[in-house]
Amino acid sequence: MSDCRICHGALEERRVTRLQTYHGKWYIIENLPALVCRQCGEVYYTPEAHDRVVEPITSDKPPARIEQVAVLDAS
Ligand SMILES: [Zn+2]
């Protein structure tokens, strides 16, 4: 893939932060390689990025740090 599916802008490789749920828990994955549109900011994950999300979640390695997250009710 060489351009954005939404606006056809150019994509560039960047490290992004992704929020992921896994078995009912939330994880923040930092420094994930992805393709990001220079024009609209849409993020595209490569197939190998999937493994790089699942691997640290399922491994026994301790997290880089623990963050507290505020949960807000918009109702
Ligand atoms: Zn775009």
mmCIF file of N, CA and C and ligand atoms in Angstrom:
data_model
loop_
_atom_site.group_PDB
_atom_site.id
_atom_site.type_symbol
_atom_site.label_atom_id
_atom_site.label_comp_id
_atom_site.label_asym_id
_atom_site.label_seq_id
_atom_site.Cartn_x
_atom_site.Cartn_y
_atom_site.Cartn_z
ATOM 1 N N MET A 1 0.849 -1.190 0.000
ATOM 2 C CA MET A 1 0.000 0.000 0.000
ATOM 3 C C MET A 1 0.892 1.249 0.000
ATOM 4 N N SER A 2 0.618 2.181 -0.905
ATOM 5 C CA SER A 2 1.494 3.348 -1.004
ATOM 6 C C SER A 2 0.760 4.654 -0.728
ATOM 7 N N ASP A 3 -0.573 4.634 -0.804
ATOM 8 C CA ASP A 3 -1.277 5.867 -0.445
ATOM 9 C C ASP A 3 -2.532 5.587 0.384
ATOM 10 N N CYS A 4 -3.056 6.651 0.975
ATOM 11 C CA CYS A 4 -4.172 6.556 1.914
ATOM 12 C C CYS A 4 -5.449 6.170 1.174
ATOM 13 N N ARG A 5 -6.199 5.222 1.751
ATOM 14 C CA ARG A 5 -7.455 4.776 1.124
ATOM 15 C C ARG A 5 -8.533 5.847 1.224
ATOM 16 N N ILE A 6 -8.402 6.759 2.175
ATOM 17 C CA ILE A 6 -9.444 7.777 2.377
ATOM 18 C C ILE A 6 -9.176 9.012 1.518
ATOM 19 N N CYS A 7 -7.969 9.570 1.595
ATOM 20 C CA CYS A 7 -7.713 10.847 0.908
ATOM 21 C C CYS A 7 -6.615 10.729 -0.144
ATOM 22 N N HIS A 8 -6.029 9.550 -0.300
ATOM 23 C CA HIS A 8 -4.954 9.295 -1.264
ATOM 24 C C HIS A 8 -3.689 10.097 -0.971
ATOM 25 N N GLY A 9 -3.545 10.554 0.258
ATOM 26 C CA GLY A 9 -2.317 11.217 0.674
ATOM 27 C C GLY A 9 -1.181 10.201 0.802
ATOM 28 N N ALA A 10 0.040 10.706 0.924
ATOM 29 C CA ALA A 10 1.208 9.827 1.035
ATOM 30 C C ALA A 10 1.299 9.250 2.439
ATOM 31 N N LEU A 11 1.707 7.979 2.527
ATOM 32 C CA LEU A 11 1.876 7.331 3.823
ATOM 33 C C LEU A 11 3.340 7.337 4.215
ATOM 34 N N GLU A 12 3.596 7.506 5.497
ATOM 35 C CA GLU A 12 4.969 7.399 5.970
ATOM 36 C C GLU A 12 5.010 6.502 7.195
ATOM 37 N N GLU A 13 6.156 5.831 7.379
ATOM 38 C CA GLU A 13 6.321 4.939 8.526
ATOM 39 C C GLU A 13 6.554 5.758 9.773
ATOM 40 N N ARG A 14 5.766 5.446 10.804
ATOM 41 C CA ARG A 14 5.915 6.152 12.069
ATOM 42 C C ARG A 14 5.695 5.189 13.210
ATOM 43 N N ARG A 15 6.148 5.578 14.379
ATOM 44 C CA ARG A 15 5.874 4.815 15.595
ATOM 45 C C ARG A 15 4.660 5.435 16.251
ATOM 46 N N VAL A 16 3.652 4.600 16.535
ATOM 47 C CA VAL A 16 2.423 5.121 17.116
ATOM 48 C C VAL A 16 2.127 4.420 18.438
ATOM 49 N N THR A 17 1.176 4.980 19.171
ATOM 50 C CA THR A 17 0.693 4.371 20.400
ATOM 51 C C THR A 17 -0.701 3.825 20.128
ATOM 52 N N ARG A 18 -0.926 2.577 20.489
ATOM 53 C CA ARG A 18 -2.204 1.940 20.195
ATOM 54 C C ARG A 18 -2.852 1.426 21.476
ATOM 55 N N LEU A 19 -4.156 1.656 21.586
ATOM 56 C CA LEU A 19 -4.944 1.100 22.685
ATOM 57 C C LEU A 19 -5.544 -0.212 22.226
ATOM 58 N N GLN A 20 -5.447 -1.225 23.059
ATOM 59 C CA GLN A 20 -5.895 -2.554 22.648
ATOM 60 C C GLN A 20 -6.588 -3.248 23.811
ATOM 61 N N THR A 21 -7.738 -3.867 23.544
ATOM 62 C CA THR A 21 -8.331 -4.725 24.572
ATOM 63 C C THR A 21 -7.948 -6.156 24.278
ATOM 64 N N TYR A 22 -7.750 -6.903 25.339
ATOM 65 C CA TYR A 22 -7.426 -8.320 25.195
ATOM 66 C C TYR A 22 -7.993 -9.028 26.404
ATOM 67 N N HIS A 23 -8.926 -9.942 26.170
ATOM 68 C CA HIS A 23 -9.605 -10.674 27.241
ATOM 69 C C HIS A 23 -10.124 -9.729 28.327
ATOM 70 N N GLY A 24 -10.763 -8.641 27.896
ATOM 71 C CA GLY A 24 -11.416 -7.734 28.836
ATOM 72 C C GLY A 24 -10.511 -6.740 29.536
ATOM 73 N N LYS A 25 -9.209 -6.759 29.224
ATOM 74 C CA LYS A 25 -8.293 -5.787 29.828
ATOM 75 C C LYS A 25 -7.760 -4.848 28.752
ATOM 76 N N TRP A 26 -7.442 -3.615 29.162
ATOM 77 C CA TRP A 26 -6.906 -2.630 28.225
ATOM 78 C C TRP A 26 -5.394 -2.581 28.315
ATOM 79 N N TYR A 27 -4.793 -2.433 27.174
ATOM 80 C CA TYR A 27 -3.332 -2.304 27.103
ATOM 81 C C TYR A 27 -2.983 -1.104 26.231
ATOM 82 N N ILE A 28 -1.903 -0.423 26.585
ATOM 83 C CA ILE A 28 -1.362 0.653 25.763
ATOM 84 C C ILE A 28 -0.047 0.143 25.176
ATOM 85 N N ILE A 29 0.020 0.079 23.866
ATOM 86 C CA ILE A 29 1.239 -0.407 23.217
ATOM 87 C C ILE A 29 1.941 0.785 22.563
ATOM 88 N N GLU A 30 3.130 1.086 23.039
ATOM 89 C CA GLU A 30 3.874 2.235 22.524
ATOM 90 C C GLU A 30 4.898 1.802 21.492
ATOM 91 N N ASN A 31 5.278 2.741 20.646
ATOM 92 C CA ASN A 31 6.335 2.536 19.647
ATOM 93 C C ASN A 31 6.009 1.422 18.665
ATOM 94 N N LEU A 32 4.745 1.341 18.306
ATOM 95 C CA LEU A 32 4.319 0.343 17.334
ATOM 96 C C LEU A 32 4.524 0.902 15.922
ATOM 97 N N PRO A 33 5.255 0.171 15.065
ATOM 98 C CA PRO A 33 5.445 0.675 13.706
ATOM 99 C C PRO A 33 4.136 0.635 12.925
ATOM 100 N N ALA A 34 3.813 1.725 12.247
ATOM 101 C CA ALA A 34 2.589 1.786 11.451
ATOM 102 C C ALA A 34 2.814 2.739 10.288
ATOM 103 N N LEU A 35 1.888 2.719 9.339
ATOM 104 C CA LEU A 35 1.911 3.675 8.241
ATOM 105 C C LEU A 35 0.868 4.741 8.533
ATOM 106 N N VAL A 36 1.289 6.004 8.504
ATOM 107 C CA VAL A 36 0.400 7.104 8.854
ATOM 108 C C VAL A 36 0.280 8.050 7.665
ATOM 109 N N CYS A 37 -0.953 8.448 7.356
ATOM 110 C CA CYS A 37 -1.187 9.371 6.239
ATOM 111 C C CYS A 37 -0.709 10.764 6.623
ATOM 112 N N ARG A 38 0.089 11.365 5.756
ATOM 113 C CA ARG A 38 0.610 12.702 6.023
ATOM 114 C C ARG A 38 -0.477 13.753 5.954
ATOM 115 N N GLN A 39 -1.549 13.446 5.218
ATOM 116 C CA GLN A 39 -2.590 14.446 4.999
ATOM 117 C C GLN A 39 -3.674 14.397 6.072
ATOM 118 N N CYS A 40 -4.266 13.214 6.287
ATOM 119 C CA CYS A 40 -5.415 13.146 7.208
ATOM 120 C C CYS A 40 -5.093 12.435 8.514
ATOM 121 N N GLY A 41 -3.918 11.835 8.627
ATOM 122 C CA GLY A 41 -3.517 11.219 9.888
ATOM 123 C C GLY A 41 -4.057 9.821 10.113
ATOM 124 N N GLU A 42 -4.770 9.258 9.139
ATOM 125 C CA GLU A 42 -5.275 7.883 9.257
ATOM 126 C C GLU A 42 -4.098 6.925 9.485
ATOM 127 N N VAL A 43 -4.297 5.962 10.398
ATOM 128 C CA VAL A 43 -3.235 5.026 10.743
ATOM 129 C C VAL A 43 -3.533 3.660 10.132
ATOM 130 N N TYR A 44 -2.544 3.073 9.481
ATOM 131 C CA TYR A 44 -2.671 1.733 8.906
ATOM 132 C C TYR A 44 -1.650 0.819 9.573
ATOM 133 N N TYR A 45 -2.143 -0.307 10.103
ATOM 134 C CA TYR A 45 -1.241 -1.246 10.751
ATOM 135 C C TYR A 45 -0.797 -2.306 9.762
ATOM 136 N N THR A 46 0.464 -2.611 9.786
ATOM 137 C CA THR A 46 0.992 -3.660 8.915
ATOM 138 C C THR A 46 0.657 -5.018 9.539
ATOM 139 N N PRO A 47 0.654 -6.098 8.742
ATOM 140 C CA PRO A 47 0.382 -7.422 9.317
ATOM 141 C C PRO A 47 1.350 -7.777 10.448
ATOM 142 N N GLU A 48 2.589 -7.371 10.324
ATOM 143 C CA GLU A 48 3.550 -7.704 11.388
ATOM 144 C C GLU A 48 3.285 -6.901 12.662
ATOM 145 N N ALA A 49 2.600 -5.778 12.549
ATOM 146 C CA ALA A 49 2.266 -4.990 13.743
ATOM 147 C C ALA A 49 1.323 -5.776 14.646
ATOM 148 N N HIS A 50 0.464 -6.616 14.068
ATOM 149 C CA HIS A 50 -0.451 -7.442 14.848
ATOM 150 C C HIS A 50 0.332 -8.330 15.828
ATOM 151 N N ASP A 51 1.380 -8.980 15.332
ATOM 152 C CA ASP A 51 2.192 -9.834 16.203
ATOM 153 C C ASP A 51 2.877 -9.014 17.289
ATOM 154 N N ARG A 52 3.260 -7.792 16.927
ATOM 155 C CA ARG A 52 3.959 -6.951 17.890
ATOM 156 C C ARG A 52 3.026 -6.380 18.935
ATOM 157 N N VAL A 53 1.707 -6.508 18.722
ATOM 158 C CA VAL A 53 0.731 -6.142 19.742
ATOM 159 C C VAL A 53 0.455 -7.346 20.639
ATOM 160 N N VAL A 54 0.223 -8.491 20.027
ATOM 161 C CA VAL A 54 -0.163 -9.689 20.784
ATOM 162 C C VAL A 54 1.008 -10.223 21.612
ATOM 163 N N GLU A 55 2.185 -10.173 21.040
ATOM 164 C CA GLU A 55 3.363 -10.775 21.694
ATOM 165 C C GLU A 55 3.617 -10.211 23.095
ATOM 166 N N PRO A 56 3.735 -8.874 23.249
ATOM 167 C CA PRO A 56 4.007 -8.362 24.604
ATOM 168 C C PRO A 56 2.847 -8.553 25.567
ATOM 169 N N ILE A 57 1.603 -8.618 25.052
ATOM 170 C CA ILE A 57 0.446 -8.830 25.931
ATOM 171 C C ILE A 57 0.462 -10.242 26.496
ATOM 172 N N THR A 58 0.806 -11.206 25.659
ATOM 173 C CA THR A 58 0.724 -12.601 26.086
ATOM 174 C C THR A 58 2.018 -13.116 26.710
ATOM 175 N N SER A 59 3.098 -12.345 26.624
ATOM 176 C CA SER A 59 4.363 -12.806 27.215
ATOM 177 C C SER A 59 4.359 -12.544 28.720
ATOM 178 N N ASP A 60 5.303 -13.145 29.427
ATOM 179 C CA ASP A 60 5.393 -12.979 30.880
ATOM 180 C C ASP A 60 6.203 -11.743 31.266
ATOM 181 N N LYS A 61 6.710 -11.047 30.263
ATOM 182 C CA LYS A 61 7.539 -9.864 30.534
ATOM 183 C C LYS A 61 6.731 -8.797 31.265
ATOM 184 N N PRO A 62 7.306 -8.207 32.331
ATOM 185 C CA PRO A 62 6.564 -7.159 33.038
ATOM 186 C C PRO A 62 6.404 -5.923 32.148
ATOM 187 N N PRO A 63 5.318 -5.160 32.341
ATOM 188 C CA PRO A 63 5.102 -3.974 31.513
ATOM 189 C C PRO A 63 6.173 -2.911 31.754
ATOM 190 N N ALA A 64 6.371 -2.036 30.763
ATOM 191 C CA ALA A 64 7.339 -0.948 30.885
ATOM 192 C C ALA A 64 6.977 -0.051 32.061
ATOM 193 N N ARG A 65 5.683 0.181 32.235
ATOM 194 C CA ARG A 65 5.176 0.914 33.401
ATOM 195 C C ARG A 65 3.675 0.702 33.475
ATOM 196 N N ILE A 66 3.087 1.047 34.601
ATOM 197 C CA ILE A 66 1.636 0.942 34.785
ATOM 198 C C ILE A 66 1.067 2.353 34.814
ATOM 199 N N GLU A 67 0.024 2.599 34.014
ATOM 200 C CA GLU A 67 -0.616 3.914 33.967
ATOM 201 C C GLU A 67 -2.003 3.821 34.584
ATOM 202 N N GLN A 68 -2.427 4.891 35.240
ATOM 203 C CA GLN A 68 -3.821 4.999 35.678
ATOM 204 C C GLN A 68 -4.603 5.706 34.585
ATOM 205 N N VAL A 69 -5.759 5.213 34.253
ATOM 206 C CA VAL A 69 -6.553 5.804 33.176
ATOM 207 C C VAL A 69 -7.892 6.265 33.725
ATOM 208 N N ALA A 70 -8.266 7.511 33.423
ATOM 209 C CA ALA A 70 -9.565 8.038 33.838
ATOM 210 C C ALA A 70 -10.633 7.522 32.892
ATOM 211 N N VAL A 71 -11.714 6.994 33.461
ATOM 212 C CA VAL A 71 -12.836 6.513 32.649
ATOM 213 C C VAL A 71 -13.977 7.500 32.800
ATOM 214 N N LEU A 72 -14.455 8.057 31.702
ATOM 215 C CA LEU A 72 -15.471 9.108 31.732
ATOM 216 C C LEU A 72 -16.783 8.597 31.171
ATOM 217 N N ASP A 73 -17.879 9.107 31.728
ATOM 218 C CA ASP A 73 -19.215 8.714 31.281
ATOM 219 C C ASP A 73 -19.818 9.853 30.467
ATOM 220 N N ALA A 74 -20.102 9.600 29.203
ATOM 221 C CA ALA A 74 -20.608 10.637 28.314
ATOM 222 C C ALA A 74 -22.124 10.591 28.158
ATOM 223 N N SER A 75 -22.819 9.800 28.996
ATOM 224 C CA SER A 75 -24.277 9.678 28.813
ATOM 225 C C SER A 75 -25.001 10.886 29.405
HETATM 226 ZN ZN ZN B 1 -5.337 10.245 4.279
#
